[in-house]
Amino acid sequence: MCFRWVQGVLALPLAGRTLFAREVKMIINDDLLKEVSKKELQELSDFDGTNEINQDIINDVIADRLALIGSYIKIPKSPTPLLKDICAKLVILELKRRNNFPKDSLNEQEERLTSLLLKMASKKIPTEVKDDEVAPKLTNRAFRHSEIKMDLRGLNG
């Protein structure tokens, strides 16, 4: 299959038409640096021993974890902070797994994160930030106050 880049987007020619796969950028290195330090991210991604952050390995892990998340939910254009946090933690767990960290603790953390993804898949937790959620909603209250004073003289008899 012949892949080519057209205006920064991966293009796949299929039966006379071109299918464009948009690049999903849910998290970036700054989101990962909120979870771990720069030195730890360098240690987790540096398989060659160059003492630098290996961006190719990080991009590979991000794509792998986005595929995992995509198997549970449709990846939104504007994800919630919780979904970004889940993705960042899954990337860090996968980097640790590739560096032979103890699997028991990693599996426990991944089970907790996948349970959150299952809740997102069943629509119990929102996955996308919508602009209309920011505006406060006007609701009817149980008691409406007016400036007319109540007549309570006959209440006690």
PDB file of C-alpha atoms in Angstrom:
ATOM      1  CA  MET A   1       0.000   0.000   0.000  1.00  0.00           C
ATOM      2  CA  CYS A   2       1.372   3.427  -0.893  1.00  0.00           C
ATOM      3  CA  PHE A   3       1.214   6.104   1.816  1.00  0.00           C
ATOM      4  CA  ARG A   4       2.007   9.732   1.164  1.00  0.00           C
ATOM      5  CA  TRP A   5       1.829  13.001   3.017  1.00  0.00           C
ATOM      6  CA  VAL A   6      -0.481  15.679   1.626  1.00  0.00           C
ATOM      7  CA  GLN A   7      -0.392  19.039   3.436  1.00  0.00           C
ATOM      8  CA  GLY A   8       0.813  17.437   6.673  1.00  0.00           C
ATOM      9  CA  VAL A   9      -1.856  14.705   6.693  1.00  0.00           C
ATOM     10  CA  LEU A  10      -1.317  11.029   5.962  1.00  0.00           C
ATOM     11  CA  ALA A  11      -3.135  10.097   2.733  1.00  0.00           C
ATOM     12  CA  LEU A  12      -4.090   6.540   1.792  1.00  0.00           C
ATOM     13  CA  PRO A  13      -5.079   5.948  -1.845  1.00  0.00           C
ATOM     14  CA  LEU A  14      -7.965   3.462  -2.016  1.00  0.00           C
ATOM     15  CA  ALA A  15      -9.631   2.421  -5.307  1.00  0.00           C
ATOM     16  CA  GLY A  16      -9.191   5.717  -7.096  1.00  0.00           C
ATOM     17  CA  ARG A  17      -9.997   7.925  -4.095  1.00  0.00           C
ATOM     18  CA  THR A  18      -7.788   9.230  -1.331  1.00  0.00           C
ATOM     19  CA  LEU A  19      -8.695   8.666   2.302  1.00  0.00           C
ATOM     20  CA  PHE A  20      -7.258  11.173   4.765  1.00  0.00           C
ATOM     21  CA  ALA A  21      -6.439  10.004   8.268  1.00  0.00           C
ATOM     22  CA  ARG A  22      -6.296  12.973  10.597  1.00  0.00           C
ATOM     23  CA  GLU A  23      -3.594  13.017  13.200  1.00  0.00           C
ATOM     24  CA  VAL A  24      -5.056  12.880  16.691  1.00  0.00           C
ATOM     25  CA  LYS A  25      -3.139  14.952  19.239  1.00  0.00           C
ATOM     26  CA  MET A  26      -4.794  14.159  22.542  1.00  0.00           C
ATOM     27  CA  ILE A  27      -1.665  14.617  24.645  1.00  0.00           C
ATOM     28  CA  ILE A  28       1.752  16.133  24.168  1.00  0.00           C
ATOM     29  CA  ASN A  29       4.996  15.932  26.147  1.00  0.00           C
ATOM     30  CA  ASP A  30       3.821  18.701  28.490  1.00  0.00           C
ATOM     31  CA  ASP A  31       0.934  16.469  29.596  1.00  0.00           C
ATOM     32  CA  LEU A  32       3.399  13.664  30.290  1.00  0.00           C
ATOM     33  CA  LEU A  33       5.649  16.031  32.233  1.00  0.00           C
ATOM     34  CA  LYS A  34       2.727  16.723  34.588  1.00  0.00           C
ATOM     35  CA  GLU A  35       2.843  13.051  35.579  1.00  0.00           C
ATOM     36  CA  VAL A  36       6.613  12.478  35.714  1.00  0.00           C
ATOM     37  CA  SER A  37       9.722  14.632  35.792  1.00  0.00           C
ATOM     38  CA  LYS A  38      11.731  15.430  32.697  1.00  0.00           C
ATOM     39  CA  LYS A  39      14.574  13.210  33.894  1.00  0.00           C
ATOM     40  CA  GLU A  40      12.234  10.260  34.457  1.00  0.00           C
ATOM     41  CA  LEU A  41      10.631  10.742  31.026  1.00  0.00           C
ATOM     42  CA  GLN A  42      14.131  10.774  29.535  1.00  0.00           C
ATOM     43  CA  GLU A  43      15.030   7.554  31.383  1.00  0.00           C
ATOM     44  CA  LEU A  44      11.795   5.849  30.303  1.00  0.00           C
ATOM     45  CA  SER A  45      12.154   6.747  26.618  1.00  0.00           C
ATOM     46  CA  ASP A  46      15.928   6.499  26.164  1.00  0.00           C
ATOM     47  CA  PHE A  47      16.581   2.946  24.949  1.00  0.00           C
ATOM     48  CA  ASP A  48      19.694   3.962  22.980  1.00  0.00           C
ATOM     49  CA  GLY A  49      21.582   5.534  25.897  1.00  0.00           C
ATOM     50  CA  THR A  50      21.847   8.997  24.334  1.00  0.00           C
ATOM     51  CA  ASN A  51      20.634  10.785  27.507  1.00  0.00           C
ATOM     52  CA  GLU A  52      17.881  12.549  25.529  1.00  0.00           C
ATOM     53  CA  ILE A  53      14.119  12.149  25.309  1.00  0.00           C
ATOM     54  CA  ASN A  54      13.439   9.805  22.389  1.00  0.00           C
ATOM     55  CA  GLN A  55      10.382  11.363  20.752  1.00  0.00           C
ATOM     56  CA  ASP A  56       9.923   8.459  18.309  1.00  0.00           C
ATOM     57  CA  ILE A  57       9.388   6.004  21.164  1.00  0.00           C
ATOM     58  CA  ILE A  58       7.016   8.392  22.930  1.00  0.00           C
ATOM     59  CA  ASN A  59       5.008   8.915  19.719  1.00  0.00           C
ATOM     60  CA  ASP A  60       4.847   5.141  19.209  1.00  0.00           C
ATOM     61  CA  VAL A  61       3.551   4.592  22.746  1.00  0.00           C
ATOM     62  CA  ILE A  62       1.031   7.444  22.406  1.00  0.00           C
ATOM     63  CA  ALA A  63      -0.300   5.927  19.172  1.00  0.00           C
ATOM     64  CA  ASP A  64      -0.539   2.526  20.874  1.00  0.00           C
ATOM     65  CA  ARG A  65      -2.428   3.908  23.868  1.00  0.00           C
ATOM     66  CA  LEU A  66      -4.738   5.991  21.622  1.00  0.00           C
ATOM     67  CA  ALA A  67      -5.592   2.762  19.799  1.00  0.00           C
ATOM     68  CA  LEU A  68      -6.401   1.179  23.165  1.00  0.00           C
ATOM     69  CA  ILE A  69      -8.601   4.120  24.139  1.00  0.00           C
ATOM     70  CA  GLY A  70     -10.181   4.057  20.682  1.00  0.00           C
ATOM     71  CA  SER A  71     -11.200   0.439  21.267  1.00  0.00           C
ATOM     72  CA  TYR A  72     -13.355   1.632  24.190  1.00  0.00           C
ATOM     73  CA  ILE A  73     -14.663   5.023  23.030  1.00  0.00           C
ATOM     74  CA  LYS A  74     -14.670   7.286  20.009  1.00  0.00           C
ATOM     75  CA  ILE A  75     -11.769   9.679  20.441  1.00  0.00           C
ATOM     76  CA  PRO A  76     -13.244  13.197  20.692  1.00  0.00           C
ATOM     77  CA  LYS A  77     -11.859  16.356  19.107  1.00  0.00           C
ATOM     78  CA  SER A  78     -11.823  18.179  22.441  1.00  0.00           C
ATOM     79  CA  PRO A  79     -11.306  15.595  25.200  1.00  0.00           C
ATOM     80  CA  THR A  80     -12.051  16.246  28.843  1.00  0.00           C
ATOM     81  CA  PRO A  81      -9.149  16.766  31.260  1.00  0.00           C
ATOM     82  CA  LEU A  82      -9.952  13.376  32.800  1.00  0.00           C
ATOM     83  CA  LEU A  83      -9.570  11.622  29.443  1.00  0.00           C
ATOM     84  CA  LYS A  84      -6.268  13.428  28.812  1.00  0.00           C
ATOM     85  CA  ASP A  85      -5.085  12.379  32.275  1.00  0.00           C
ATOM     86  CA  ILE A  86      -6.075   8.750  31.615  1.00  0.00           C
ATOM     87  CA  CYS A  87      -4.187   8.800  28.314  1.00  0.00           C
ATOM     88  CA  ALA A  88      -1.073  10.313  29.915  1.00  0.00           C
ATOM     89  CA  LYS A  89      -1.104   7.729  32.710  1.00  0.00           C
ATOM     90  CA  LEU A  90      -1.552   4.886  30.206  1.00  0.00           C
ATOM     91  CA  VAL A  91       1.438   6.178  28.206  1.00  0.00           C
ATOM     92  CA  ILE A  92       3.594   6.328  31.338  1.00  0.00           C
ATOM     93  CA  LEU A  93       2.506   2.793  32.302  1.00  0.00           C
ATOM     94  CA  GLU A  94       3.383   1.473  28.841  1.00  0.00           C
ATOM     95  CA  LEU A  95       6.802   3.169  28.955  1.00  0.00           C
ATOM     96  CA  LYS A  96       7.409   1.570  32.348  1.00  0.00           C
ATOM     97  CA  ARG A  97       6.262  -1.805  31.008  1.00  0.00           C
ATOM     98  CA  ARG A  98       8.739  -1.522  28.133  1.00  0.00           C
ATOM     99  CA  ASN A  99      11.471  -0.838  30.712  1.00  0.00           C
ATOM    100  CA  ASN A 100      10.647  -4.037  32.644  1.00  0.00           C
ATOM    101  CA  PHE A 101       9.036  -2.500  35.730  1.00  0.00           C
ATOM    102  CA  PRO A 102       7.196  -4.964  38.047  1.00  0.00           C
ATOM    103  CA  LYS A 103       4.029  -6.039  36.231  1.00  0.00           C
ATOM    104  CA  ASP A 104       1.823  -6.477  39.308  1.00  0.00           C
ATOM    105  CA  SER A 105       1.673  -2.793  40.204  1.00  0.00           C
ATOM    106  CA  LEU A 106       1.351  -1.781  36.554  1.00  0.00           C
ATOM    107  CA  ASN A 107      -1.550  -4.189  35.943  1.00  0.00           C
ATOM    108  CA  GLU A 108      -3.398  -2.882  38.993  1.00  0.00           C
ATOM    109  CA  GLN A 109      -3.109   0.731  37.807  1.00  0.00           C
ATOM    110  CA  GLU A 110      -4.105  -0.202  34.255  1.00  0.00           C
ATOM    111  CA  GLU A 111      -7.212  -2.047  35.508  1.00  0.00           C
ATOM    112  CA  ARG A 112      -8.290   1.085  37.398  1.00  0.00           C
ATOM    113  CA  LEU A 113      -7.814   3.230  34.280  1.00  0.00           C
ATOM    114  CA  THR A 114      -9.643   0.785  32.004  1.00  0.00           C
ATOM    115  CA  SER A 115     -12.556   0.724  34.456  1.00  0.00           C
ATOM    116  CA  LEU A 116     -12.814   4.498  33.947  1.00  0.00           C
ATOM    117  CA  LEU A 117     -12.735   3.936  30.175  1.00  0.00           C
ATOM    118  CA  LEU A 118     -15.571   1.418  30.524  1.00  0.00           C
ATOM    119  CA  LYS A 119     -17.605   4.027  32.410  1.00  0.00           C
ATOM    120  CA  MET A 120     -16.885   6.489  29.605  1.00  0.00           C
ATOM    121  CA  ALA A 121     -17.981   3.901  27.062  1.00  0.00           C
ATOM    122  CA  SER A 122     -21.297   3.451  28.876  1.00  0.00           C
ATOM    123  CA  LYS A 123     -21.773   7.270  28.875  1.00  0.00           C
ATOM    124  CA  LYS A 124     -21.598   7.548  32.671  1.00  0.00           C
ATOM    125  CA  ILE A 125     -18.585   9.865  32.413  1.00  0.00           C
ATOM    126  CA  PRO A 126     -18.394  12.503  29.636  1.00  0.00           C
ATOM    127  CA  THR A 127     -15.545  12.275  27.130  1.00  0.00           C
ATOM    128  CA  GLU A 128     -15.825  15.581  25.295  1.00  0.00           C
ATOM    129  CA  VAL A 129     -15.870  19.171  26.482  1.00  0.00           C
ATOM    130  CA  LYS A 130     -18.743  21.059  24.896  1.00  0.00           C
ATOM    131  CA  ASP A 131     -18.932  24.830  24.693  1.00  0.00           C
ATOM    132  CA  ASP A 132     -22.547  25.029  25.887  1.00  0.00           C
ATOM    133  CA  GLU A 133     -21.631  23.366  29.211  1.00  0.00           C
ATOM    134  CA  VAL A 134     -19.696  26.465  30.241  1.00  0.00           C
ATOM    135  CA  ALA A 135     -22.757  28.747  30.378  1.00  0.00           C
ATOM    136  CA  PRO A 136     -24.795  28.479  33.589  1.00  0.00           C
ATOM    137  CA  LYS A 137     -28.234  26.963  33.184  1.00  0.00           C
ATOM    138  CA  LEU A 138     -31.306  28.816  34.353  1.00  0.00           C
ATOM    139  CA  THR A 139     -33.440  26.500  36.434  1.00  0.00           C
ATOM    140  CA  ASN A 140     -36.712  26.910  38.260  1.00  0.00           C
ATOM    141  CA  ARG A 141     -36.265  26.887  41.984  1.00  0.00           C
ATOM    142  CA  ALA A 142     -38.647  25.222  44.408  1.00  0.00           C
ATOM    143  CA  PHE A 143     -39.581  28.453  46.154  1.00  0.00           C
ATOM    144  CA  ARG A 144     -40.031  31.713  44.358  1.00  0.00           C
ATOM    145  CA  HIS A 145     -39.604  34.778  46.470  1.00  0.00           C
ATOM    146  CA  SER A 146     -41.775  37.785  46.004  1.00  0.00           C
ATOM    147  CA  GLU A 147     -41.980  41.068  47.827  1.00  0.00           C
ATOM    148  CA  ILE A 148     -45.463  40.324  49.159  1.00  0.00           C
ATOM    149  CA  LYS A 149     -45.320  39.350  52.822  1.00  0.00           C
ATOM    150  CA  MET A 150     -47.106  36.177  53.860  1.00  0.00           C
ATOM    151  CA  ASP A 151     -50.056  36.430  56.245  1.00  0.00           C
ATOM    152  CA  LEU A 152     -49.187  34.151  59.144  1.00  0.00           C
ATOM    153  CA  ARG A 153     -51.684  35.524  61.702  1.00  0.00           C
ATOM    154  CA  GLY A 154     -54.034  32.567  61.513  1.00  0.00           C
ATOM    155  CA  LEU A 155     -51.298  29.995  61.761  1.00  0.00           C
ATOM    156  CA  ASN A 156     -51.096  29.717  65.583  1.00  0.00           C
ATOM    157  CA  GLY A 157     -54.783  30.177  66.153  1.00  0.00           C
TER     158      GLY A 157
END
